[in-house]
Coordinates of C-alpha atoms in Angstrom, one line a residue:
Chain A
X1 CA 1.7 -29.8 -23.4
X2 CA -0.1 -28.6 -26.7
X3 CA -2.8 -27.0 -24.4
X4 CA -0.3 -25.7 -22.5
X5 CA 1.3 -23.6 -25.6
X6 CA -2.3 -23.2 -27.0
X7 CA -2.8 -21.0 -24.0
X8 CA 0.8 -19.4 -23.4
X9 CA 0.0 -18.1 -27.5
X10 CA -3.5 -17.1 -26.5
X11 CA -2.5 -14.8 -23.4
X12 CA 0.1 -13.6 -25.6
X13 CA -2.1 -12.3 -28.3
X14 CA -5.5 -11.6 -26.4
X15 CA -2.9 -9.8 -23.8
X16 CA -1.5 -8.1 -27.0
X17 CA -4.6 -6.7 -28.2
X18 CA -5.3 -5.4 -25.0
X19 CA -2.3 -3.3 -24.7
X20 CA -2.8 -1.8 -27.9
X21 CA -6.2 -1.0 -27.3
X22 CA -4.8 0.9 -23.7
X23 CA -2.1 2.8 -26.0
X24 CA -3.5 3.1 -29.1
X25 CA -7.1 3.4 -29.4
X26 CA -7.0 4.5 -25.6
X27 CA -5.0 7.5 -27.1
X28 CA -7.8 8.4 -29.5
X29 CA -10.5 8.1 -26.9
X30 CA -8.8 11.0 -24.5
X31 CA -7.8 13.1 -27.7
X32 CA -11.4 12.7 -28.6
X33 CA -12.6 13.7 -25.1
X34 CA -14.1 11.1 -24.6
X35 CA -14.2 8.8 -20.9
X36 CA -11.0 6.8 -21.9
X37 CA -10.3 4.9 -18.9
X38 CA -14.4 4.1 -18.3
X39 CA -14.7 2.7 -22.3
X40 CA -11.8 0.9 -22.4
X41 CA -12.5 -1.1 -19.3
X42 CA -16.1 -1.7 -20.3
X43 CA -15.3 -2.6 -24.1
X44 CA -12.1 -3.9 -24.3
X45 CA -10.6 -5.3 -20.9
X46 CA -14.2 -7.2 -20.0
X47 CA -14.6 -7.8 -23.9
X48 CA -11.3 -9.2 -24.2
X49 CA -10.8 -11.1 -20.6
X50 CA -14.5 -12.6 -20.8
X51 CA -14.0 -13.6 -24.7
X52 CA -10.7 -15.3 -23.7
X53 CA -12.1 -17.0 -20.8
X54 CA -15.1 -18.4 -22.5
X55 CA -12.6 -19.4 -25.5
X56 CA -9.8 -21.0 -23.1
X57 CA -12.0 -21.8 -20.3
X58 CA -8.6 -21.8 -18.2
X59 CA -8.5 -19.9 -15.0
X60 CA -4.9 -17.6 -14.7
X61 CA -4.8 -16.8 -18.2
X62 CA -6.6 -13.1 -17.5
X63 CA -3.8 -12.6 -15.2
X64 CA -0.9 -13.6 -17.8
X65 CA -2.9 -11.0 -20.1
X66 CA -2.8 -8.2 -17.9
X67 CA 0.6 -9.2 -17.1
X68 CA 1.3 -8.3 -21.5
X69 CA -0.9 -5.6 -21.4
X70 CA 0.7 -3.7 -18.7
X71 CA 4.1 -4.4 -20.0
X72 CA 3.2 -3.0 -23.6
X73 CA 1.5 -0.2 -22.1
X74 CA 5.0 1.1 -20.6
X75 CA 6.7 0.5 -23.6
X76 CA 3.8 3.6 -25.3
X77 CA 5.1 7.1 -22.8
X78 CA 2.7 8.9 -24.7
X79 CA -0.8 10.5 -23.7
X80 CA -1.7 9.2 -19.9
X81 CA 0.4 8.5 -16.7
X82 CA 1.9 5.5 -17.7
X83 CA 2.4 4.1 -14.2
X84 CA -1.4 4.8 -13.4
X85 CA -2.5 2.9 -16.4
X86 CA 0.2 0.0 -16.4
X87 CA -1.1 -0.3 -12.9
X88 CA -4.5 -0.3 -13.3
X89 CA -4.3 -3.1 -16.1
X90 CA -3.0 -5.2 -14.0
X91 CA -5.4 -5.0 -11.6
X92 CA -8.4 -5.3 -13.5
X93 CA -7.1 -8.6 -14.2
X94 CA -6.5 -9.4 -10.6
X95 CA -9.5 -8.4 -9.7
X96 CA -11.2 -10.4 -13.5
X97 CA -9.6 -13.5 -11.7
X98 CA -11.3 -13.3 -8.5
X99 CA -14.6 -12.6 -9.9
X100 CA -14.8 -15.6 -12.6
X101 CA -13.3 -17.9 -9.9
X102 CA -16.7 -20.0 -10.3
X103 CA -18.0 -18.9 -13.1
X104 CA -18.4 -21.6 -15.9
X105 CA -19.5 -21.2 -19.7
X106 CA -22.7 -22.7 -18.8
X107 CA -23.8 -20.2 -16.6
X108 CA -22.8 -17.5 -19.2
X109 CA -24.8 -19.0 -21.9
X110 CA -27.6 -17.4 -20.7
X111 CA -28.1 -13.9 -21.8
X112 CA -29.4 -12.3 -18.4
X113 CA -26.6 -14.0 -16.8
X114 CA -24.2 -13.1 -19.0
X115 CA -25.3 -9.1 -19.0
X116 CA -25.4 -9.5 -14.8
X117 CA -22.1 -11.1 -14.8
X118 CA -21.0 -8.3 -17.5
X119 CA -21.8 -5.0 -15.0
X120 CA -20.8 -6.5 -11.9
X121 CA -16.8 -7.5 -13.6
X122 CA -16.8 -4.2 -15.7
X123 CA -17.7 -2.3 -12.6
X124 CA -15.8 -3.7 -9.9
X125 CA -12.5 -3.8 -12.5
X126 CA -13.0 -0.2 -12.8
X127 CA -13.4 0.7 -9.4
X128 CA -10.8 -1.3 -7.7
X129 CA -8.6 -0.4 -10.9
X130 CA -9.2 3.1 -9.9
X131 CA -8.7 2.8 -6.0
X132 CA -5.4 0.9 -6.6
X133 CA -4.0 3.2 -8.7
X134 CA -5.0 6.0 -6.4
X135 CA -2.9 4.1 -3.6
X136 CA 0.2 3.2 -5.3
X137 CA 0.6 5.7 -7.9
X138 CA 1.4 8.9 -4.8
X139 CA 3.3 5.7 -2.9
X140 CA 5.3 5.2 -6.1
X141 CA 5.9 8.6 -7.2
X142 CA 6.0 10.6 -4.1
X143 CA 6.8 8.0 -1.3
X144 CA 3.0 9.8 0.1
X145 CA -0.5 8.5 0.7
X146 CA -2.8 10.5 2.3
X147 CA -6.2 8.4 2.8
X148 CA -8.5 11.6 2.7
X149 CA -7.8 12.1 -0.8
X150 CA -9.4 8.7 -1.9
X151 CA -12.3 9.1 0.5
X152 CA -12.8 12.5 -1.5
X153 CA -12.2 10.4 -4.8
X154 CA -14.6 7.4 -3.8
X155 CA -17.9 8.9 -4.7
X156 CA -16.9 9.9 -8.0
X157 CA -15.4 7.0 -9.0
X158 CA -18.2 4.7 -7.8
X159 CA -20.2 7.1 -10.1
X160 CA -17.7 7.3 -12.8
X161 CA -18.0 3.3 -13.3
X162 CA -21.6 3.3 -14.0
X163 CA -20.4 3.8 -18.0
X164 CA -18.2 0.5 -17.9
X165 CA -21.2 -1.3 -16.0
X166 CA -23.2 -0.6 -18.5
X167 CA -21.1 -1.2 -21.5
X168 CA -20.3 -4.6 -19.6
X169 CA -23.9 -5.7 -19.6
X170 CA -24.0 -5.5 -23.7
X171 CA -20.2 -6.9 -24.3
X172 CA -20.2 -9.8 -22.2
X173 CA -23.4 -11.1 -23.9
X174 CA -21.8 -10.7 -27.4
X175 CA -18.5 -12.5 -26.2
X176 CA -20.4 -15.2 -25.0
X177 CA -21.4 -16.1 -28.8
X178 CA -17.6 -18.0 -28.2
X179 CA -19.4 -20.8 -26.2
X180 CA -19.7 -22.5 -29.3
X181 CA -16.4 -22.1 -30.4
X182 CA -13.6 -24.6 -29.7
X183 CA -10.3 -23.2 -30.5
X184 CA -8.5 -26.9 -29.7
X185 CA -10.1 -27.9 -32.8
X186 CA -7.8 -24.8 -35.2
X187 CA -5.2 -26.7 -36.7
X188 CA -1.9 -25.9 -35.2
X189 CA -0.2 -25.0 -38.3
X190 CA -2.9 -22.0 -38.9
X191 CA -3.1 -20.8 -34.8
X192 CA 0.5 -20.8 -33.9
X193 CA 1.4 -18.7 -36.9
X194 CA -1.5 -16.0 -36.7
X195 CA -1.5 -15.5 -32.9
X196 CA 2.2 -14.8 -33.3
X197 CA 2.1 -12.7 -36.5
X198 CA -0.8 -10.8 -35.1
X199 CA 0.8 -10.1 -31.8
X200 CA 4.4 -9.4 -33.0
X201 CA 2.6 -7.1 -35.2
X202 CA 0.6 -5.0 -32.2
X203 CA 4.2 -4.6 -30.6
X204 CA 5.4 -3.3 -33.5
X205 CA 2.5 -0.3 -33.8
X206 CA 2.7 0.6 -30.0
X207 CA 6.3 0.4 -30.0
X208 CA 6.9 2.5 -33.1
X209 CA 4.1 4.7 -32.4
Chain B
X1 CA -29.3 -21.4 -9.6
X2 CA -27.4 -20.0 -6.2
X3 CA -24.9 -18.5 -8.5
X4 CA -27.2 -16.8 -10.9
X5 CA -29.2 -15.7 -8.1
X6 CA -25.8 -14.0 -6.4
X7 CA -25.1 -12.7 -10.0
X8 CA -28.2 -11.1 -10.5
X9 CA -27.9 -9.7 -7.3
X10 CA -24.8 -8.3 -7.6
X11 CA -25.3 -6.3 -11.3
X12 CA -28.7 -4.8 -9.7
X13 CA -26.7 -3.9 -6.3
X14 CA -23.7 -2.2 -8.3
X15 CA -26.1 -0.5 -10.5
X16 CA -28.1 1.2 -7.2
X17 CA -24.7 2.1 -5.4
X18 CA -23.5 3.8 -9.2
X19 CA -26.6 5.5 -9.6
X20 CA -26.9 6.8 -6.1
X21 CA -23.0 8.1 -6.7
X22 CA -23.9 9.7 -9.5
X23 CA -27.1 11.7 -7.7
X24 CA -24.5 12.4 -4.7
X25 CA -21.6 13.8 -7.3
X26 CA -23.7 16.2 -8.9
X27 CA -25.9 17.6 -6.0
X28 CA -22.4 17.9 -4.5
X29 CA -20.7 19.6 -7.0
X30 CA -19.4 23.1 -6.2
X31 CA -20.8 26.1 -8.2
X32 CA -18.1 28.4 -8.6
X33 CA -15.8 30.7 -10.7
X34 CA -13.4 31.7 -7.3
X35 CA -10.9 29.6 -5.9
X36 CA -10.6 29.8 -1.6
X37 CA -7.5 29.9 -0.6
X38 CA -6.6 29.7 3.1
X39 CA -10.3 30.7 4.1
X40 CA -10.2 34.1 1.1
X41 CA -11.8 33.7 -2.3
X42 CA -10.3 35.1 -5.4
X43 CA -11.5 35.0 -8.8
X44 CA -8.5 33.5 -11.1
X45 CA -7.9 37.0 -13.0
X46 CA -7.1 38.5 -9.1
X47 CA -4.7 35.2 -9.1
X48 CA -3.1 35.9 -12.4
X49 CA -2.7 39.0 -10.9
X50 CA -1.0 38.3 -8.3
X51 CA 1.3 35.4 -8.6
X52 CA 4.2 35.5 -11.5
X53 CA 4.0 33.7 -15.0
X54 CA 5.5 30.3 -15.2
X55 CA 5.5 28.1 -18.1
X56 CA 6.4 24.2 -17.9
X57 CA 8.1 22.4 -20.9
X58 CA 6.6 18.5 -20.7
X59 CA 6.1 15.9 -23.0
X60 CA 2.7 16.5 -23.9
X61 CA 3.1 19.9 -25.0
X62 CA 3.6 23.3 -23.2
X63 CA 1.5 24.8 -20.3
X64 CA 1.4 28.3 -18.9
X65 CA 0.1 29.6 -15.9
X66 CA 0.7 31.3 -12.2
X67 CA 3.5 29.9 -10.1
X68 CA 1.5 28.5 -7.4
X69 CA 4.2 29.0 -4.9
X70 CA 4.7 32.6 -5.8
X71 CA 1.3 33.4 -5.6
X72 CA 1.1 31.1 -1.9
X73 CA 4.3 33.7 -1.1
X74 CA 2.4 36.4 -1.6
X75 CA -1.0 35.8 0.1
X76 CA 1.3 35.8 3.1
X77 CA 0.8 32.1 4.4
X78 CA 3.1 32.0 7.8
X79 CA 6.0 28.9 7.3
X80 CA 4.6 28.0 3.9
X81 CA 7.9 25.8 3.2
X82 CA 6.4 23.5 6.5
X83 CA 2.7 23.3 5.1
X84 CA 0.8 21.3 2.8
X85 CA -1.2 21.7 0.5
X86 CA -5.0 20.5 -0.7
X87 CA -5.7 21.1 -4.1
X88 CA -9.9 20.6 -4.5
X89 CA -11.7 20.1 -7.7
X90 CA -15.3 21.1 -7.9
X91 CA -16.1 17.5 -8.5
X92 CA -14.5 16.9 -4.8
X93 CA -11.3 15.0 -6.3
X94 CA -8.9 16.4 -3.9
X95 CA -5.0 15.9 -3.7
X96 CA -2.0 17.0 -1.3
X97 CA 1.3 18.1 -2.5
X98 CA 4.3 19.3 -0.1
X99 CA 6.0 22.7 -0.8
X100 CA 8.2 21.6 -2.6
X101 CA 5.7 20.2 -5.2
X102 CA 4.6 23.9 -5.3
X103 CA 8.0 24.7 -6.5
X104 CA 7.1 23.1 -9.9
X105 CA 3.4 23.7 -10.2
X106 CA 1.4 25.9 -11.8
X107 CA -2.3 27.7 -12.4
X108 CA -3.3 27.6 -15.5
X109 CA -6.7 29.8 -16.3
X110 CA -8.9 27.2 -16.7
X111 CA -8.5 27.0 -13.0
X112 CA -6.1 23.1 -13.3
X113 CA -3.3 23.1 -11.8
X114 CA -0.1 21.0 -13.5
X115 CA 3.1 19.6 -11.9
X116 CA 5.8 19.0 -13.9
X117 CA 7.1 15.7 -12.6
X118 CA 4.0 14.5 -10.6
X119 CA 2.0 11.6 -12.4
X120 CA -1.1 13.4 -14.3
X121 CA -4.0 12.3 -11.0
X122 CA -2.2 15.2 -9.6
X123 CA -3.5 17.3 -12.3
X124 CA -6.6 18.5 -10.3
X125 CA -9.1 20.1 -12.5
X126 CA -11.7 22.9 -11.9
X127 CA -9.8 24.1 -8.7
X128 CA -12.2 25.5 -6.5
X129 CA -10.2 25.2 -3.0
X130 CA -6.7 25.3 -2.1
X131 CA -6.6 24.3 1.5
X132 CA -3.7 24.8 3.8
X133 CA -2.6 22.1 5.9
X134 CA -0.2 21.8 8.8

């Protein structure tokens, strides 16, 4: 039951920080002009699903996160389409999920394994984040779909994800520092009140914002 | 070992098809300040020409261009309320809109073309074709 908490806290807040990264420093990233969509996947979705993975070492929990993510991302109208994004988030998580199906923190332990495993999610994420959202976004908004604008669009976002590979191969190594990290063994009184302080908080900035 | 194997695999595979993307994209990309409509070319000062001013009030701040309808009007496209319509980018990201998507569209002069309550892929930049389909 207490792992089962341990874990609804912990998609909560790694979910949290996700979303606020989408609205917040996502924001910053496009004002900047700089590839928004491409870093945040590569940093901060990968970062954040592979860090909470190799911390929870429960299968499902990416999919709760993108779940929060997407949900605070709605809540922030400002800067880009927020169906596209909310979207998007949610399947990068979906397709997180199928990737890390039979993936262990053993096998990530090693640092060529880790960076391989790091190009191949942040890539594929992107890609199939992109694709998705080219598909349901028109559906959504227009009730339309026509399937020779996504051929025109696959070429360019197959190229396009070669950024989030890349930052993949260097994040996923860093995350996987967590290995030696058991979060069972923070004391209950200290985890349940940060996680929910910090979260609440990152509502509170995208909300206001 | 099978699993690191496939992972290896698969980072080296994704990294050939992005880099070969990349090579395609760019010796792709289209080299020009016109914009074909219908089979003519026009340069975006004949456009502005043309077509009437519009200027859309949104959210993210105010945009003015060239009522793409107007201008669509004018070239004399036969039943343009029945066709539909290919915005290209030079960087061959493509959408279609109906007419009346037109209706609240415009040109801006750095060749992008906005819709006021489309979702912002419909933004295409760097318009370098405007095909007319029936």
């Amino acid at each position: 039951m207490n792992k089962i908490i341990r874990v609804a806290t912990g998609i909560l807040l790694f979910g949290s920080i996700w979303g606020f990264s989408e609205c917040i420093v996502g924001d910053y990233l496009r004002s900047a002009n700089l590839p928004a969509g491409a870093i945040l996947t590569g940093i901060f979705a990968v970062g954040l699903m592979g860090a909470s993975r190799i911390l929870y070492r429960q299968p499902g929990m990416q999919l709760g996160m993108g779940t929060i993510a997407a949900f605070m991302r709605a809540f922030n109208p400002f800067g880009a389409c927020i169906l596209c994004a909310s979207i998007a988030i949610f399947a990068e998580a979906v397709v997180f999920e199928l990737i890390w199906l039979r993936l262990s923190n053993d096998i990530i332990r090693k640092p060529h394994i880790s960076a391989s495993a790091g190009i191949t999610t942040a890539y594929t994420c992107f890609v199939v984040g992109c694709v998705v959202t080219q598909v349901l976004t028109p559906l959504v908004a227009t009730s339309r779909f026509y399937v020779e604008n996504l051929l025109a669009f696959l070429p360019q976002t197959l190229s396009r994800a070669l950024i989030p590979a890349l930052l993949g191969s260097v994040v996923l190594p860093v995350a996987s520092i967590l290995t030696r990290v058991d979060i069972s063994r923070i004391r209950s009184s200290l985890y349940y009140p940060a996680t929910l302080a910090i979260s609440a908080l990152l509502w509170l900035v995208v909300v206001l914002a | 070992m099978k699993k690191e194997k496939l992972l290896l695999l698969g980072a080296v595979l994704v990294l050939l098809v992005g880099i070969g993307s990349t090579i395609y994209v760019h010796s792709t990309e289209a080299k020009t300040d016109k914009i074909e409509v219908n089979g003519k070319a026009y340069t975006i000062d004949q456009i502005f020409f043309i077509a009437e001013h519009r200027t859309l009030k949104l959210s993210d701040g105010n945009f003015s261009g060239i009522a793409i309808d107007d201008f669509i009007k004018k070239i004399g496209i036969p039943n343009y309320k029945d066709k539909k319509y290919t915005f290209v980018g030079a960087d061959g990201y493509q959408k279609t809109v109906e007419w009346k998507d037109l209706e609240k569209g415009i040109l801006l002069k750095n060749r992008k073309v906005v819709f006021s309550h489309l979702p912002k892929q419909y933004w295409v930049k760097d318009v370098v074709k405007i095909e007319v389909v029936e």
